[in-house]
Coordinates of C-alpha atoms in Angstrom, one line a residue:
X158 CA -6.4 -15.5 7.6
X159 CA -9.1 -17.3 5.8
X160 CA -10.6 -15.7 2.8
X161 CA -14.1 -14.1 2.6
X162 CA -16.9 -15.8 0.8
X163 CA -16.9 -17.3 -1.7
X164 CA -14.5 -19.7 0.0
X165 CA -11.2 -19.9 -1.7
X166 CA -8.3 -22.2 -0.9
X167 CA -6.0 -20.8 1.8
X168 CA -3.2 -18.8 0.4
X169 CA 0.3 -18.9 1.9
X170 CA 1.5 -15.8 3.8
X171 CA 4.0 -15.3 1.0
X172 CA 1.2 -15.5 -1.6
X173 CA -0.8 -12.9 0.3
X174 CA 2.0 -10.5 0.8
X175 CA 4.1 -10.9 -2.3
X176 CA 4.6 -8.6 -5.2
X177 CA 2.1 -6.3 -6.8
X178 CA 0.8 -4.8 -3.7
X179 CA -1.3 -6.6 -1.1
X180 CA -2.1 -9.3 -3.5
X181 CA -3.9 -12.3 -1.9
X182 CA -7.1 -10.7 -0.8
X183 CA -7.4 -8.2 -3.6
X184 CA -6.3 -10.5 -6.3
X185 CA -8.3 -13.5 -5.3
X186 CA -11.5 -11.6 -4.7
X187 CA -11.3 -9.0 -7.5
X188 CA -14.5 -10.4 -9.0
X189 CA -16.4 -10.8 -5.8
X190 CA -18.1 -7.4 -6.0
X191 CA -17.8 -3.8 -7.2
X192 CA -19.0 -2.1 -4.1
X193 CA -16.7 0.9 -4.3
X194 CA -16.6 3.4 -7.1
X195 CA -13.8 3.6 -9.6
X196 CA -13.2 7.2 -8.7
X197 CA -12.6 6.4 -5.0
X198 CA -16.1 7.2 -3.6
X199 CA -17.1 10.6 -2.4
X200 CA -14.9 13.6 -3.0
X201 CA -14.6 14.6 0.6
X202 CA -15.4 13.5 4.1
X203 CA -18.6 14.9 5.6
X204 CA -17.5 16.1 9.0
X205 CA -16.2 18.8 11.2
X206 CA -12.7 19.7 12.3
X207 CA -14.2 20.5 15.7
X208 CA -13.9 18.0 18.6
X209 CA -17.5 18.1 19.4
X210 CA -20.8 17.7 17.6
X211 CA -21.8 14.9 15.2
X212 CA -19.2 13.4 12.8
X213 CA -19.7 11.4 9.6
X214 CA -17.6 10.2 6.8
X215 CA -18.6 8.4 3.6
X216 CA -15.9 5.8 2.8
X217 CA -15.0 4.0 -0.4
X218 CA -17.5 1.2 0.2
X219 CA -20.2 3.9 -0.1
X220 CA -20.9 3.4 3.6
X221 CA -21.2 6.3 6.0
X222 CA -19.5 6.0 9.4
X223 CA -21.2 8.1 12.0
X224 CA -20.5 9.2 15.6
X225 CA -21.9 11.7 18.1
X226 CA -18.5 13.4 18.2
X227 CA -15.3 13.4 16.3
X228 CA -13.6 10.0 17.0
X229 CA -10.5 10.2 19.2
X230 CA -9.9 6.6 20.2
X231 CA -8.9 5.5 16.7
X232 CA -7.6 2.1 15.7
X233 CA -6.1 1.7 12.2
X234 CA -4.0 -0.5 10.0
X235 CA -0.4 0.7 10.6
X236 CA 0.0 2.3 7.1
X237 CA -3.2 4.3 7.7
X238 CA -2.1 5.3 11.2
X239 CA 1.2 6.5 9.7
X240 CA -0.5 8.6 7.2
X241 CA -2.8 10.1 9.8
X242 CA 0.2 10.8 12.0
X243 CA 1.7 12.9 9.3
X244 CA -1.5 15.1 9.4
X245 CA -1.4 15.4 13.2
X246 CA -3.8 12.6 14.1
X247 CA -2.6 10.1 16.7
X248 CA -4.2 6.7 16.7
X249 CA -4.5 4.7 19.9
X250 CA -4.1 1.2 18.4
X251 CA -2.6 -0.3 15.2
X252 CA -2.6 -3.6 13.5
X253 CA -0.3 -4.9 10.7
X254 CA 3.5 -4.8 10.4
X255 CA 4.5 -2.2 13.1
X256 CA 7.7 -3.4 14.5
X257 CA 10.6 -5.5 13.2
X258 CA 12.1 -8.5 15.1
X259 CA 14.5 -6.2 16.8
X260 CA 11.7 -4.0 18.1
X261 CA 12.4 -1.1 15.7
X262 CA 9.7 0.6 13.7
X263 CA 8.7 -1.3 10.5
X264 CA 9.0 0.6 7.2
X265 CA 5.2 0.7 7.1
X266 CA 5.0 2.6 10.4
X267 CA 6.5 5.8 8.9
X268 CA 7.4 8.4 11.5
X269 CA 5.2 7.1 14.3
X270 CA 6.6 6.4 17.7
X271 CA 5.6 2.7 17.8
X272 CA 6.1 2.7 21.6
X273 CA 3.1 5.1 21.9
X274 CA 0.5 2.9 20.2
X275 CA -1.0 -0.4 21.3
X276 CA -0.2 -3.1 18.7
X277 CA -3.1 -5.4 18.3
X278 CA -1.2 -7.7 15.9
X279 CA 2.1 -7.4 14.1
X280 CA 1.6 -10.2 11.6
X281 CA -1.0 -11.5 9.1
X282 CA -4.0 -13.0 10.9
X283 CA -3.1 -11.4 14.3
X284 CA -5.7 -9.1 15.8
X285 CA -6.3 -9.1 19.6
X286 CA -10.0 -8.5 20.1
X287 CA -9.4 -8.1 23.9
X288 CA -6.8 -5.3 23.4
X289 CA -9.1 -3.7 20.8
X290 CA -12.1 -3.6 23.1
X291 CA -9.9 -2.3 26.0
X292 CA -9.1 0.8 24.0
X293 CA -12.8 1.7 23.8
X294 CA -12.4 2.4 20.1
X295 CA -14.7 4.8 18.4
X296 CA -13.3 4.3 14.9
X297 CA -11.7 1.4 12.9
X298 CA -9.9 2.3 9.7
X299 CA -8.1 0.2 7.1
X300 CA -7.3 0.2 3.4
X301 CA -9.0 -2.1 0.9
X302 CA -7.3 -4.1 -1.9
X303 CA -10.5 -5.4 -3.6
X304 CA -13.9 -4.3 -4.7
X305 CA -15.6 -6.5 -2.0
X306 CA -15.0 -4.1 0.9
X307 CA -12.5 -6.3 2.6
X308 CA -10.7 -4.3 5.3
X309 CA -7.0 -5.1 5.0
X310 CA -5.4 -7.1 7.9
X311 CA -8.8 -7.4 9.7
X312 CA -9.0 -11.2 10.0
X313 CA -12.1 -12.5 8.1
X314 CA -12.7 -15.2 10.7
X315 CA -13.0 -12.8 13.5
X316 CA -14.4 -9.8 11.6
X317 CA -17.9 -10.1 13.1
X318 CA -16.5 -10.1 16.7
X319 CA -14.3 -7.1 15.9
X320 CA -17.2 -5.1 14.4
X321 CA -19.4 -6.2 17.3
X322 CA -17.3 -4.1 19.6
X323 CA -19.3 -1.2 18.2
X324 CA -16.9 1.2 16.6
X325 CA -17.9 2.3 13.1
X326 CA -15.4 1.4 10.3
X327 CA -13.9 3.2 7.4
X328 CA -12.3 1.6 4.3
X329 CA -10.0 3.6 2.0
X330 CA -9.6 1.9 -1.4
X331 CA -6.2 1.3 -2.9
X332 CA -7.5 -1.0 -5.6
X333 CA -7.3 -0.3 -9.3
X334 CA -6.9 3.5 -9.2
X335 CA -4.0 6.0 -9.4
X336 CA -2.1 7.1 -6.3
X337 CA -3.5 10.6 -6.3
X338 CA -7.0 9.3 -5.5
X339 CA -6.4 7.5 -2.2
X340 CA -4.1 10.4 -1.2
X341 CA -7.0 12.8 -1.6
X342 CA -9.3 10.5 0.3
X343 CA -6.8 10.1 3.2
X344 CA -6.5 13.9 3.3
X345 CA -10.2 14.3 3.5
X346 CA -10.5 11.7 6.2
X347 CA -7.8 13.4 8.3
X348 CA -9.6 16.7 7.9
X349 CA -12.8 15.2 9.1
X350 CA -11.0 13.9 12.2
X351 CA -9.8 17.3 13.1
X352 CA -6.5 17.7 11.2
X353 CA -5.4 21.1 10.0
X354 CA -4.8 20.2 6.4
X355 CA -4.4 23.8 5.2
X356 CA -1.2 24.5 7.1
X357 CA 2.1 25.3 5.5
X358 CA 3.5 21.8 6.2
X359 CA 0.8 20.1 4.3
X360 CA 0.7 22.6 1.5
X361 CA 4.5 22.3 1.0
X362 CA 4.3 18.5 1.0
X363 CA 1.6 18.5 -1.6
X364 CA 3.7 21.0 -3.7
X365 CA 6.7 18.7 -3.4
X366 CA 4.6 15.8 -4.5
X367 CA 3.4 17.7 -7.6
X368 CA 6.9 18.8 -8.4
X369 CA 8.2 15.2 -8.0
X370 CA 5.4 14.0 -10.3
X371 CA 6.4 16.6 -12.9
X372 CA 10.1 15.5 -12.6
X373 CA 9.2 11.8 -13.1
X374 CA 7.0 12.6 -16.1
X375 CA 9.9 14.6 -17.6
X376 CA 12.4 11.8 -16.9
X377 CA 10.2 9.2 -18.5
X378 CA 9.7 11.4 -21.5
X379 CA 13.4 12.0 -21.9
X380 CA 14.3 8.3 -21.6
X381 CA 11.3 6.4 -23.0
X382 CA 13.4 3.3 -23.7
X383 CA 14.4 2.7 -20.1
X384 CA 12.4 -0.3 -19.0
X385 CA 11.4 -0.6 -15.3
X386 CA 10.6 -4.1 -13.9
X387 CA 8.8 -4.3 -10.5
X388 CA 9.6 -7.3 -8.4
X389 CA 9.4 -9.0 -5.0
X390 CA 11.6 -11.8 -3.8
X391 CA 10.8 -14.9 -1.8
X392 CA 12.9 -18.0 -1.0
X393 CA 11.5 -20.0 -3.9
X394 CA 9.9 -17.5 -6.3
X395 CA 10.4 -14.1 -7.9
X396 CA 7.2 -12.1 -8.4
X397 CA 7.0 -9.7 -11.4
X398 CA 4.2 -7.1 -10.8
X399 CA 1.9 -6.0 -13.5
X400 CA 1.3 -2.3 -13.9
X401 CA -2.5 -2.5 -13.3
X402 CA -4.4 -2.6 -9.9
X403 CA -1.6 -1.2 -7.7
X404 CA -2.0 2.6 -7.0
X405 CA 1.6 3.5 -7.4
X406 CA 2.2 1.6 -10.6
X407 CA -0.9 2.8 -12.2
X408 CA 0.2 6.4 -11.4
X409 CA 3.8 5.7 -12.7
X410 CA 2.4 4.4 -15.9
X411 CA 0.1 7.4 -16.3
X412 CA 3.2 9.6 -15.9
X413 CA 4.8 7.8 -18.8
X414 CA 7.1 5.3 -17.1
X415 CA 7.9 2.3 -19.3
X416 CA 6.9 -0.5 -17.0
X417 CA 7.5 -4.2 -17.9
X418 CA 4.1 -5.8 -18.2
X419 CA 3.7 -9.6 -17.9
X420 CA 0.9 -10.8 -20.2
X421 CA -2.5 -11.3 -18.7
X422 CA -2.3 -15.1 -19.0
X423 CA 0.9 -15.1 -17.1
X424 CA -0.6 -13.0 -14.3
X425 CA -3.7 -15.2 -14.0
X426 CA -2.4 -17.3 -11.1
X427 CA -1.7 -14.1 -9.3
X428 CA -5.2 -12.7 -9.7
X429 CA -4.0 -10.2 -12.3
X430 CA -1.5 -8.6 -9.9
X431 CA 1.8 -10.5 -10.7
X432 CA 3.5 -13.4 -12.4
X433 CA 5.5 -15.9 -10.4
X434 CA 8.8 -17.0 -11.8
X435 CA 11.3 -19.6 -10.6
X436 CA 14.7 -18.2 -9.9
X437 CA 16.0 -20.1 -12.9
X438 CA 13.7 -17.9 -15.1
X439 CA 14.3 -14.6 -13.3
X440 CA 15.8 -13.2 -16.5
X441 CA 12.6 -13.7 -18.5
X442 CA 12.0 -10.0 -19.0
X443 CA 14.6 -7.4 -20.1
X444 CA 14.9 -4.5 -17.7
X445 CA 17.1 -1.5 -17.1
X446 CA 15.9 -0.7 -13.6
X447 CA 14.4 -3.1 -11.1
X448 CA 12.1 -1.8 -8.3
X449 CA 12.1 -4.2 -5.4
X450 CA 9.5 -4.7 -2.6
X451 CA 11.0 -3.2 0.6
X452 CA 8.5 -4.6 3.1
X453 CA 9.7 -7.0 5.8
X454 CA 7.7 -9.8 4.2
X455 CA 10.0 -9.8 1.2
X456 CA 13.7 -10.8 0.9
X457 CA 15.7 -7.7 0.3
X458 CA 18.1 -7.4 -2.7
X459 CA 21.3 -7.5 -0.6
X460 CA 20.2 -10.9 0.8
X461 CA 19.4 -12.5 -2.5
X462 CA 22.0 -15.2 -3.2
X463 CA 20.7 -16.7 -6.4
X464 CA 23.3 -16.5 -9.2
X465 CA 20.7 -15.8 -11.8
X466 CA 19.7 -12.6 -9.9
X467 CA 23.3 -11.4 -9.7
X468 CA 23.7 -11.9 -13.4
X469 CA 20.8 -9.6 -14.3
X470 CA 22.1 -6.5 -16.2
X471 CA 20.2 -4.1 -14.0
X472 CA 21.7 -5.7 -10.9
X473 CA 25.2 -5.7 -12.3
X474 CA 24.7 -2.0 -13.2
X475 CA 23.5 -1.3 -9.6
X476 CA 20.2 0.0 -11.0
X477 CA 18.0 -1.5 -8.3
X478 CA 15.8 0.7 -6.1
X479 CA 13.2 0.1 -3.4
X480 CA 9.5 0.2 -3.7
X481 CA 6.8 0.0 -1.0
X482 CA 3.7 -1.8 -2.6
X483 CA 1.6 -0.3 0.3
X484 CA 2.5 3.4 0.2
X485 CA 1.9 5.4 3.3
X486 CA -0.9 7.7 2.0
X487 CA 0.4 11.1 2.9
X488 CA 1.9 13.5 0.4
X489 CA 5.0 13.7 2.5
X490 CA 5.7 10.0 2.4
X491 CA 4.8 9.6 -1.3
X492 CA 7.3 12.3 -2.5
X493 CA 10.3 9.9 -2.2
X494 CA 8.5 7.3 -4.3
X495 CA 8.4 9.7 -7.2
X496 CA 11.8 11.3 -6.7
X497 CA 13.7 8.0 -6.3
X498 CA 12.2 6.6 -9.5
X499 CA 12.8 9.9 -11.3
X500 CA 16.4 9.9 -10.3
X501 CA 16.9 6.3 -11.2
X502 CA 15.5 6.9 -14.7
X503 CA 17.5 10.1 -15.1
X504 CA 20.8 8.4 -14.3
X505 CA 20.1 4.9 -15.7
X506 CA 22.2 3.3 -18.4
X507 CA 20.5 1.3 -21.1
X508 CA 21.5 -2.2 -20.2
X509 CA 18.6 -4.3 -21.5

């Protein structure tokens, strides 16, 4: 997928999907504009839970999507579709990592039955305009990892043709804000699309999220010296994420988690998101817990063969946990993110 203007040298797929969140686009284009508001745009969607009548929703670009009735033929980035599914909204089509090579649901698909959605593209740069048009879409939704309004996984080179199909688009920002903000925005979007967000299931999920956040805050306060490093593995490089820009890491930091922070100069090549290390230098930062990118685009810890990795104190102590840099934005799916980190800190031994 080529980059939006101003033209930037093509980044490798690993460069785009590596540590720190959805780096490439957001990192390379962070300075290209500030179209969305730091606070995540409007506080709520303007719409009706009814299935008839006019519908509108102001997104995080400050743009208002409008339709004569509440959209029902929805096409969305897979993580957005998974979040909406948790609120009872079924999308017709998805794009982005939906199925693994063996045909099973990708981690980013959440609880969706992937056999019941039309997959327009499973990998970076893939988006079938023909399939998209055949669904007669009345709404296109994705997340945004920059301030320029770039819809995640919508190929820049075919964006005009995709938008020309006629469906309004909505962008939910996951750039440089805490996790609670896009969670609220996704809830508001789901409500505008007809979801019952006041039912017991949703209320209980939100309560569990709040309880998990309190638990993580308490764990971090009780063990302030426990250092948490956030990483992602590729064949040639190990990426250390900074604590800024990513919605989950900004929230963890706000809750008091002691995150390892590469210096700004070291993160410069990663657009402020991350520092790239050779496997020989993977021990550059001391850490007691390592959170590793669990997306299929990254090499998983069990498959890392480098001796330098195996010698890390946190690895030897079995203090490595998973992290999804692209959280599914429902309260239900974000509870484990907090609980798993809280448990890791509560039980961690000081090894750094």
